[in-house]
Each structure stands twice: as structure tokens, then as C-alpha cells.
Amino acid sequence: MSDSDTRDRSEALRTPIVAVLGHVDHGKTSLLDKIRGSAVSEGEAGAITQHIGATAVPLDTISGIAGSLVDPDDFDLPGLLFIDTPGHHSFSTLRSRGGALADIAVLVVDVNDGFQPQTEEAIDILKRTGTPFIVAANKIDTTPGWNPQEGEPIQATYEAQSDRARSRLDENLYEIIGQLSDSGFSADLYWRVQDFQANVGVVPVSAVTGEGVPDLLTVLMGLSQRYMKDQMAIDVEGPGAGTVLEVKEEKGFGTTLDVVMYDGTVREGDEIVVGGMQEPIVTEVRALLQPKPLAEIRTEKRFDRVDSVAAAAGVKIAAPDLADAMAGAPVRVIRDRDREAVIADVESELAEIQVDTEEEG
Ligand code: GDP
């Protein structure tokens, strides 16, 4: 089938998928929590949407957090979708069509600790998968003599510091820039970077005070818009494609898949192919589930049933015969395509994942 048959039907720009990596205790979880918290305290209804395994932060909310740094009129990507499970183990198992599931990554580095073994490992994985990334130089609030500026952009924060505190932070930041360079990446403080394809931007942040978080979101949004827009153009109503985050037993639903969809749409009743331990599983979607909004969490049902889900999004898929499904495996909707071809596709992707896992093991 030629591409032009489907191209015009329902083309849209999807949300870029963001992963957070870094050494243990450098602040990955705290940073994700802070982003979610800042988004919620922006106050508007729909400031964020909790997906299965992911959090969507819409452009308007980013613009609210980033203040003067982001003019929403400069962007046409809908926002950012953060994968909730931080760490490079999950990152390296999460693939999409041979590449990384994440379109872009945040490498969190403790500004006092600098590069640590898992930072190096994360860098290796980012290199191997060719994933663009920025560095969040975290815990700037622990700089001796720091004068915290809750939630402020980094420039305002810098201006509020004593010369002494500022130069101590700068020393640490340049240490990290040097370590990036030792790893083969030309890097600089993000506001000095002209070409983000040639240079890694370093964003000073604090996951505790939120300083620099406006900058971090701005840079992620700007990078995606500038360099990934073409990649984000999908046929939203086309047959869905996604990656399994987790295989889970769910009361009333049996074995379910937590999936991040990166292309097309999945609908209730769709026939899907899922990577399995022995062979691809062909099954039919019984239910698509999303978390209930926080306000309703006290009701006994934890999920809302939806008819369909379009990329990019996290969703729980309930279907028969999922016991052999694997985390990291591809999920494909068959729809009007040849079933054997889709199975073959899933098989070859699975073979690739297995080669990779053996290399790492
Ligand atoms: P992870 O293992 O990378 O997910 O790290 P966590 O988010 O669990 O953070 C490890 C510890 O560092 C926790 O005690 C956090 O409260 C603390 N922490 C994380 N970010 C910051 C920060 O920006 N400033 C300060 N002062 N502490 C932080």
C-alpha cells in the first residue's frame, strides 16, 4: 500500500515521549514528582493527565510553568508525555521499531556528585540508541550559601545568589560539562547552546525548590519542536503501535498490558499482535483502561473504560491469552492489514530486542 493512501486521512502531531535517566539517588523520581506537582499547582483543570505508566503535560501547562520562557504560539506540538518509571533499565527495554521508545531523554546528574557508574551506563545507552538528550544538573539548592527561589527560571535564580554561591555552582557545572566531553559529547550550559544537535544542553535545576524546572520544560519543548516535528507527524487514526511497559494481573480483567502507544489508535475490539515469550500472541482487545482522575480515586473502581486511545498515550489493555506477553515487547493493531505481515513484523522486532538483551547481559 502506498503511503499517500493514508497520509492525508488524519495526520496530526503527537506528543513527544520523554524518559528520565540517571544514577540512583541523583533525583529522577523527585524531578518527575516536581514536574507533576508544578503542573497541578498551575491550577487549571486538565493541567496534567495521568496515563497508565506516563504523565501528559499539555503545552498550556508548560507555558504556565515556564512563564515568559514559553510563548505557546511558537509551538504546535501538543505537550510532553513523561514515562513515569525512571531509570535506564526500563529505558533500554523500551523500544519502538528498532529505536528507543522515548523520543528524547533527560539525564539527571547530581551537581555535587557528577558522573557516577549509572550515569556512564545511561550515556552508553543514549549513544547506542541515538536518543537526543539534555542534562538536568540537579540539586543546585545544596550549593553552600544557596538562596532558594521557589519555582523560578534559572536566570532569576542566578541573580539572587551571592558571587560565592554562584561560582561554586559554576565550578560544579563545568565539571559535568567536562565529564560529558570525556564521554564524547560537546556540551554547554543550555543558554549558550546554539545547535542542540551538535551540543548537549545542561540545565541547572532543583527537584526540591523547582528552580530551573521552567527552563527544563522549555528546552524539552523547544528541542522537540525544532528537531522532532517531522517524526511526530502520525496518522492518528491508523492502526496503533506501542510498547509493553508491564504485564500485570488486574482484578476482574485477568492478565493486562500496560502499554505506551507511539503511533495510531487502538480501539476496543481491535485485533492485536503482542510479543510473547514463545511466539507472537494474536488476540482481541476486550477493554481499554485509563486511571480514574485523582479526585475519584476513593471509589472502588480504579480505572475508567474508554473506547479508543490515540498516540502518544499510556493505556492498560485487557485481552484474553496475555499470560505469555513480555515487558518491552511490541504491540500492533492489525485493523485492515495482512495479519501474517503484522505477525512477521512483531517477530523480527522481538528478535532484535533479544539480541540486545544478550549483549547487555
Ligand atoms: P532517584 O533514585 O534518582 O529517583 O532519586 P530520588 O528522586 O529518590 O532522590 C534521592 C534523594 O535526593 C531523595 O532524598 C531526594 O529528596 C533528594 N533530592 C532529589 N532531588 C533533590 C534536589 O534537587 N535537592 C535536594 N536538596 N535534594 C534532592
Coordinates of C-alpha atoms and ligand atoms in Angstrom, one line a residue:
M1 CA 0.0 0.0 0.0
S2 CA 1.4 3.4 -0.9
D3 CA 1.9 5.9 1.9
S4 CA -0.2 8.5 0.1
D5 CA -3.3 6.4 0.6
T6 CA -3.2 7.1 4.3
R7 CA -1.1 10.2 4.6
D8 CA -3.9 12.8 4.4
R9 CA -6.6 10.9 6.2
S10 CA -5.9 12.0 9.8
E11 CA -2.4 13.4 10.1
A12 CA -1.6 15.0 13.4
L13 CA 1.4 15.9 15.5
R14 CA 1.7 13.6 18.5
T15 CA 3.2 14.3 21.9
P16 CA 6.9 13.6 22.2
I17 CA 7.7 10.8 24.7
V18 CA 10.3 11.8 27.4
A19 CA 12.3 9.4 29.6
V20 CA 14.3 10.3 32.7
L21 CA 17.6 8.5 33.3
G22 CA 20.5 8.8 35.7
H23 CA 22.4 7.4 38.7
V24 CA 20.5 6.1 41.7
D25 CA 19.6 8.9 44.2
H26 CA 20.5 11.7 41.7
G27 CA 16.8 12.8 41.8
K28 CA 15.0 11.2 38.9
T29 CA 11.8 10.4 40.9
S30 CA 11.9 13.8 42.7
L31 CA 12.2 15.6 39.4
L32 CA 9.2 13.8 37.9
D33 CA 7.2 14.5 41.1
K34 CA 8.2 18.1 40.9
I35 CA 7.1 18.4 37.3
R36 CA 3.8 16.8 38.1
G37 CA 3.4 18.9 41.2
S38 CA 4.2 22.2 39.4
A39 CA 1.7 21.2 36.7
V40 CA -1.0 20.5 39.3
S41 CA -0.4 23.8 41.2
E42 CA -0.8 25.6 37.9
G43 CA -4.4 25.0 39.0
E44 CA -6.3 24.7 35.8
A45 CA -8.5 21.7 35.3
G46 CA -6.7 19.3 32.9
A47 CA -3.3 20.7 33.9
I48 CA -1.9 17.2 33.6
T49 CA -3.4 13.9 32.7
Q50 CA -2.3 10.8 34.5
H51 CA -2.0 7.9 32.0
I52 CA -1.1 4.3 32.7
G53 CA 2.7 4.5 33.2
A54 CA 3.0 8.1 32.0
T55 CA 2.1 11.7 32.7
A56 CA 1.0 14.1 30.0
V57 CA 1.8 17.7 30.5
P58 CA 0.0 19.8 27.9
L59 CA 1.6 22.8 26.2
D60 CA -0.6 25.3 28.0
T61 CA 0.5 24.0 31.3
I62 CA 4.1 24.0 30.3
S63 CA 3.7 27.6 29.2
G64 CA 2.1 28.4 32.6
I65 CA 5.0 26.9 34.5
A66 CA 7.6 28.4 32.2
G67 CA 6.1 31.9 32.2
S68 CA 7.8 34.3 29.8
L69 CA 10.2 31.5 28.6
V70 CA 7.4 29.8 26.5
D71 CA 5.0 31.5 24.1
P72 CA 2.5 28.8 23.3
D73 CA 2.0 30.4 19.8
D74 CA 5.6 29.3 18.9
F75 CA 4.7 25.6 19.3
D76 CA 2.3 23.2 17.6
L77 CA 3.3 20.0 19.4
P78 CA 0.7 19.3 22.0
G79 CA 3.0 19.0 25.0
L80 CA 5.2 16.3 26.6
L81 CA 4.5 12.7 27.7
F82 CA 6.8 11.7 30.5
I83 CA 7.3 7.9 31.1
D84 CA 6.7 7.5 34.9
T85 CA 9.2 4.8 35.5
P86 CA 12.6 6.4 35.6
G87 CA 15.9 4.6 35.2
H88 CA 17.9 3.2 32.3
H89 CA 16.8 -0.4 32.9
S90 CA 13.3 0.4 31.8
F91 CA 14.7 2.7 29.2
S92 CA 16.8 0.1 27.5
T93 CA 13.9 -2.4 27.3
L94 CA 11.5 0.1 25.9
R95 CA 11.9 0.0 22.2
S96 CA 9.9 1.1 19.2
R97 CA 10.6 -0.1 15.7
G98 CA 14.3 -0.6 16.4
G99 CA 14.9 2.7 18.2
A100 CA 14.2 3.8 21.7
L101 CA 10.6 4.3 22.8
A102 CA 11.5 7.7 24.2
D103 CA 11.9 10.4 21.6
I104 CA 14.0 12.4 24.0
A105 CA 15.7 11.9 27.4
V106 CA 16.6 13.8 30.5
L107 CA 19.8 12.6 32.1
V108 CA 19.7 13.6 35.7
V109 CA 23.2 14.3 37.3
D110 CA 23.6 15.3 40.9
V111 CA 25.6 18.6 40.6
N112 CA 27.8 17.7 43.6
D113 CA 28.3 14.0 42.7
G114 CA 28.9 14.4 39.0
F115 CA 29.2 11.4 36.8
Q116 CA 28.7 8.0 38.5
P117 CA 28.7 4.5 37.1
Q118 CA 25.0 4.5 36.2
T119 CA 25.4 7.9 34.6
E120 CA 28.1 6.3 32.3
E121 CA 25.8 3.4 31.6
A122 CA 22.9 5.8 30.7
I123 CA 25.2 7.7 28.4
D124 CA 26.2 4.5 26.6
I125 CA 22.6 3.5 26.1
L126 CA 21.7 7.0 24.8
K127 CA 24.6 6.8 22.4
R128 CA 23.7 3.4 21.2
T129 CA 20.1 4.3 20.6
G130 CA 20.9 7.7 19.2
T131 CA 18.4 9.3 21.5
P132 CA 18.7 13.1 21.8
F133 CA 19.1 14.2 25.5
I134 CA 19.6 17.1 27.8
V135 CA 21.3 17.0 31.2
A136 CA 19.5 18.2 34.3
A137 CA 22.2 19.2 36.7
N138 CA 20.1 18.6 39.8
K139 CA 20.3 19.6 43.5
I140 CA 21.6 23.1 42.8
D141 CA 19.8 24.1 46.1
T142 CA 22.5 22.2 48.0
T143 CA 25.2 24.6 46.9
P144 CA 26.7 26.1 50.1
G145 CA 25.2 29.6 50.8
W146 CA 22.3 29.0 48.3
N147 CA 19.4 31.4 48.4
P148 CA 16.4 29.4 47.0
Q149 CA 14.0 30.9 44.6
E150 CA 11.0 28.6 44.6
G151 CA 9.9 27.6 41.0
E152 CA 11.9 30.4 39.3
P153 CA 13.7 30.2 36.0
I154 CA 17.4 29.8 36.3
Q155 CA 18.3 33.3 35.3
A156 CA 16.3 34.9 38.1
T157 CA 17.7 32.3 40.5
Y158 CA 21.3 33.1 39.5
E159 CA 20.8 36.8 40.0
A160 CA 19.6 36.1 43.6
Q161 CA 22.8 34.3 44.6
S162 CA 25.9 35.7 46.2
D163 CA 29.0 35.7 44.0
R164 CA 30.4 32.9 46.1
A165 CA 27.4 30.6 45.7
R166 CA 27.2 31.3 42.0
S167 CA 30.8 30.5 41.4
R168 CA 30.7 27.3 43.5
L169 CA 27.7 26.2 41.3
D170 CA 29.5 27.1 38.2
E171 CA 32.6 25.0 39.2
N172 CA 30.3 22.0 39.6
L173 CA 28.5 22.7 36.3
Y174 CA 31.8 22.9 34.4
E175 CA 32.9 19.7 36.0
I176 CA 29.8 18.0 34.5
I177 CA 30.4 19.7 31.1
G178 CA 34.0 18.3 31.2
Q179 CA 32.7 14.8 32.0
L180 CA 30.3 15.0 29.1
S181 CA 33.1 15.9 26.9
D182 CA 35.2 13.0 28.2
S183 CA 32.2 10.8 27.1
G184 CA 32.4 12.2 23.6
F185 CA 29.6 14.9 23.9
S186 CA 30.3 18.5 23.3
A187 CA 28.2 20.3 26.0
D188 CA 27.5 23.6 27.5
L189 CA 25.0 25.5 29.7
Y190 CA 21.8 25.4 27.7
W191 CA 21.5 29.1 27.1
R192 CA 24.9 29.1 25.4
V193 CA 24.0 26.3 23.0
Q194 CA 23.1 27.4 19.5
D195 CA 22.8 24.0 17.9
F196 CA 21.3 21.3 20.1
Q197 CA 22.0 18.6 17.5
A198 CA 25.7 19.2 17.9
N199 CA 25.8 20.1 21.6
V200 CA 24.2 18.8 24.8
G201 CA 22.5 21.5 26.8
V202 CA 23.0 21.4 30.6
V203 CA 20.1 22.8 32.6
P204 CA 20.8 23.6 36.3
V205 CA 17.7 22.5 38.4
S206 CA 16.5 21.6 41.8
A207 CA 13.8 19.0 42.1
V208 CA 13.1 20.3 45.6
T209 CA 12.7 24.0 45.1
G210 CA 11.7 23.7 41.4
E211 CA 14.3 26.2 40.4
G212 CA 15.2 25.7 36.7
V213 CA 12.2 23.4 36.1
P214 CA 10.7 26.1 33.8
D215 CA 13.9 26.1 31.8
L216 CA 14.0 22.3 31.7
L217 CA 10.4 22.1 30.3
T218 CA 11.2 25.0 27.9
V219 CA 14.3 23.3 26.5
L220 CA 12.5 19.9 26.1
M221 CA 9.6 21.6 24.3
G222 CA 11.9 23.7 22.1
L223 CA 14.1 20.7 21.1
S224 CA 11.1 18.6 20.2
Q225 CA 9.5 21.3 18.2
R226 CA 12.7 22.2 16.4
Y227 CA 14.2 18.8 15.6
M228 CA 11.4 16.2 16.0
K229 CA 8.4 17.8 14.4
D230 CA 8.5 15.6 11.3
Q231 CA 8.9 12.5 13.4
M232 CA 5.9 13.5 15.4
A233 CA 3.6 13.6 12.4
I234 CA 1.5 10.4 12.5
D235 CA -1.7 9.1 11.0
V236 CA -3.6 9.3 14.4
E237 CA -6.4 7.1 13.2
G238 CA -4.2 4.5 11.6
P239 CA -3.6 1.1 13.2
G240 CA -1.9 1.6 16.6
A241 CA 1.6 0.7 17.6
G242 CA 3.0 0.6 21.1
T243 CA 5.4 -1.0 23.6
V244 CA 4.6 -3.1 26.7
L245 CA 5.8 -1.4 29.9
E246 CA 4.4 -4.1 32.2
V247 CA 2.4 -7.3 32.2
K248 CA 0.0 -7.2 35.2
E249 CA -2.8 -9.2 36.8
E250 CA -5.8 -7.0 37.4
K251 CA -8.8 -8.0 39.4
G252 CA -11.8 -8.5 37.1
F253 CA -9.6 -8.3 34.0
G254 CA -7.1 -11.1 34.3
T255 CA -3.7 -10.5 32.7
T256 CA -3.4 -7.0 31.3
L257 CA -0.8 -5.0 29.5
D258 CA 0.4 -1.5 30.4
V259 CA 1.3 -0.1 27.1
V260 CA 2.7 3.2 25.8
M261 CA 1.3 3.9 22.3
Y262 CA 3.6 5.8 20.0
D263 CA 1.6 5.6 16.8
G264 CA -2.0 5.4 15.5
T265 CA -5.1 4.4 17.5
V266 CA -6.1 1.3 19.4
R267 CA -9.9 0.6 19.8
E268 CA -11.9 -1.8 21.8
G269 CA -12.5 -4.9 19.7
D270 CA -9.3 -4.4 17.7
E271 CA -7.3 -7.5 16.8
I272 CA -3.8 -7.0 18.1
V273 CA -0.4 -8.8 17.9
V274 CA 1.7 -8.8 21.0
G275 CA 5.3 -10.1 21.5
G276 CA 5.2 -13.3 23.6
M277 CA 7.8 -15.5 25.3
Q278 CA 7.4 -18.3 22.8
E279 CA 5.7 -16.6 19.8
P280 CA 3.6 -13.6 19.0
I281 CA 0.2 -13.6 20.6
V282 CA -2.8 -12.7 18.4
T283 CA -5.8 -11.6 20.5
E284 CA -8.6 -9.1 20.7
V285 CA -8.9 -6.0 22.8
R286 CA -11.6 -6.6 25.4
A287 CA -11.2 -3.3 27.3
L288 CA -9.0 -0.2 27.2
L289 CA -8.5 1.2 30.7
Q290 CA -7.2 4.5 32.0
P291 CA -6.6 5.6 35.6
K292 CA -9.5 7.4 37.2
P293 CA -8.9 11.1 37.9
L294 CA -7.2 11.7 41.3
A295 CA -10.4 13.2 42.7
E296 CA -12.3 9.9 42.2
I297 CA -9.6 7.6 43.5
R298 CA -11.7 6.6 46.6
T299 CA -14.4 4.8 44.5
E300 CA -13.7 1.1 44.4
K301 CA -13.0 1.1 40.6
R302 CA -9.5 2.3 39.8
F303 CA -10.0 2.5 36.1
D304 CA -12.2 4.2 33.5
R305 CA -13.1 2.3 30.4
V306 CA -12.5 4.1 27.1
D307 CA -13.5 3.2 23.5
S308 CA -10.2 4.2 21.9
V309 CA -6.8 5.6 22.7
A310 CA -4.6 7.6 20.2
A311 CA -0.8 8.1 20.4
A312 CA 1.1 9.2 22.3
A313 CA -0.5 7.8 25.4
G314 CA -0.2 5.2 28.1
V315 CA -3.1 2.7 28.4
K316 CA -4.0 -0.6 30.0
I317 CA -5.1 -3.2 27.6
A318 CA -7.3 -6.1 28.8
A319 CA -7.4 -9.1 26.4
P320 CA -7.5 -12.9 26.5
D321 CA -4.3 -15.0 26.3
L322 CA -1.8 -12.5 27.5
A323 CA -0.1 -14.7 30.1
D324 CA 3.0 -15.1 27.9
A325 CA 3.3 -11.4 27.0
M326 CA 6.6 -9.7 27.8
A327 CA 7.6 -6.3 29.1
G328 CA 9.4 -4.4 26.3
A329 CA 7.5 -6.3 23.6
P330 CA 5.8 -4.6 20.7
V331 CA 2.0 -4.3 20.4
R332 CA 0.4 -3.8 16.9
V333 CA -3.1 -3.3 15.9
I334 CA -3.9 -5.4 12.7
R335 CA -7.0 -3.5 11.5
D336 CA -7.1 -3.7 7.7
R337 CA -3.6 -5.0 7.3
D338 CA -2.5 -8.5 6.4
R339 CA -2.3 -10.5 9.7
E340 CA 0.7 -12.6 8.7
A341 CA 2.7 -9.5 7.8
V342 CA 2.0 -7.9 11.1
I343 CA 3.0 -11.1 12.9
A344 CA 6.2 -11.2 11.0
D345 CA 6.9 -7.6 11.9
V346 CA 6.4 -8.3 15.6
E347 CA 8.6 -11.4 15.3
S348 CA 11.5 -9.5 13.7
E349 CA 11.3 -6.8 16.3
L350 CA 11.3 -9.4 19.1
A351 CA 14.4 -10.9 17.6
E352 CA 16.1 -7.5 17.7
I353 CA 15.2 -7.0 21.4
Q354 CA 16.6 -10.4 22.3
V355 CA 19.9 -9.8 20.6
D356 CA 20.2 -6.5 22.5
T357 CA 19.4 -8.1 25.9
E358 CA 22.0 -10.7 25.3
E359 CA 24.6 -8.1 24.5
E360 CA 23.8 -6.3 27.8
G361 CA 23.6 -9.4 29.9
Ligands
GDP1 P1 16.3 8.6 42.2 O1 16.9 7.4 42.8 O2 17.2 9.2 41.1 O3 14.9 8.5 41.7 O4 16.4 9.8 43.3 P2 15.3 10.4 44.2 O5 14.4 11.2 43.5 O6 14.7 9.3 45.0 O7 16.2 11.3 45.2 C1 17.1 10.8 46.1 C2 17.3 11.7 47.3 O8 17.7 13.0 46.9 C3 15.9 12.0 48.0 O9 16.2 12.0 49.4 C4 15.5 13.3 47.5 O10 14.7 14.0 48.4 C5 16.8 14.0 47.3 N1 16.8 15.0 46.2 C6 16.4 14.8 44.9 N2 16.5 16.0 44.2 C7 16.9 16.9 45.1 C8 17.2 18.3 44.9 O11 17.1 18.9 43.9 N3 17.7 19.0 46.1 C9 17.8 18.3 47.2 N4 18.2 19.1 48.3 N5 17.6 17.0 47.4 C10 17.1 16.3 46.3

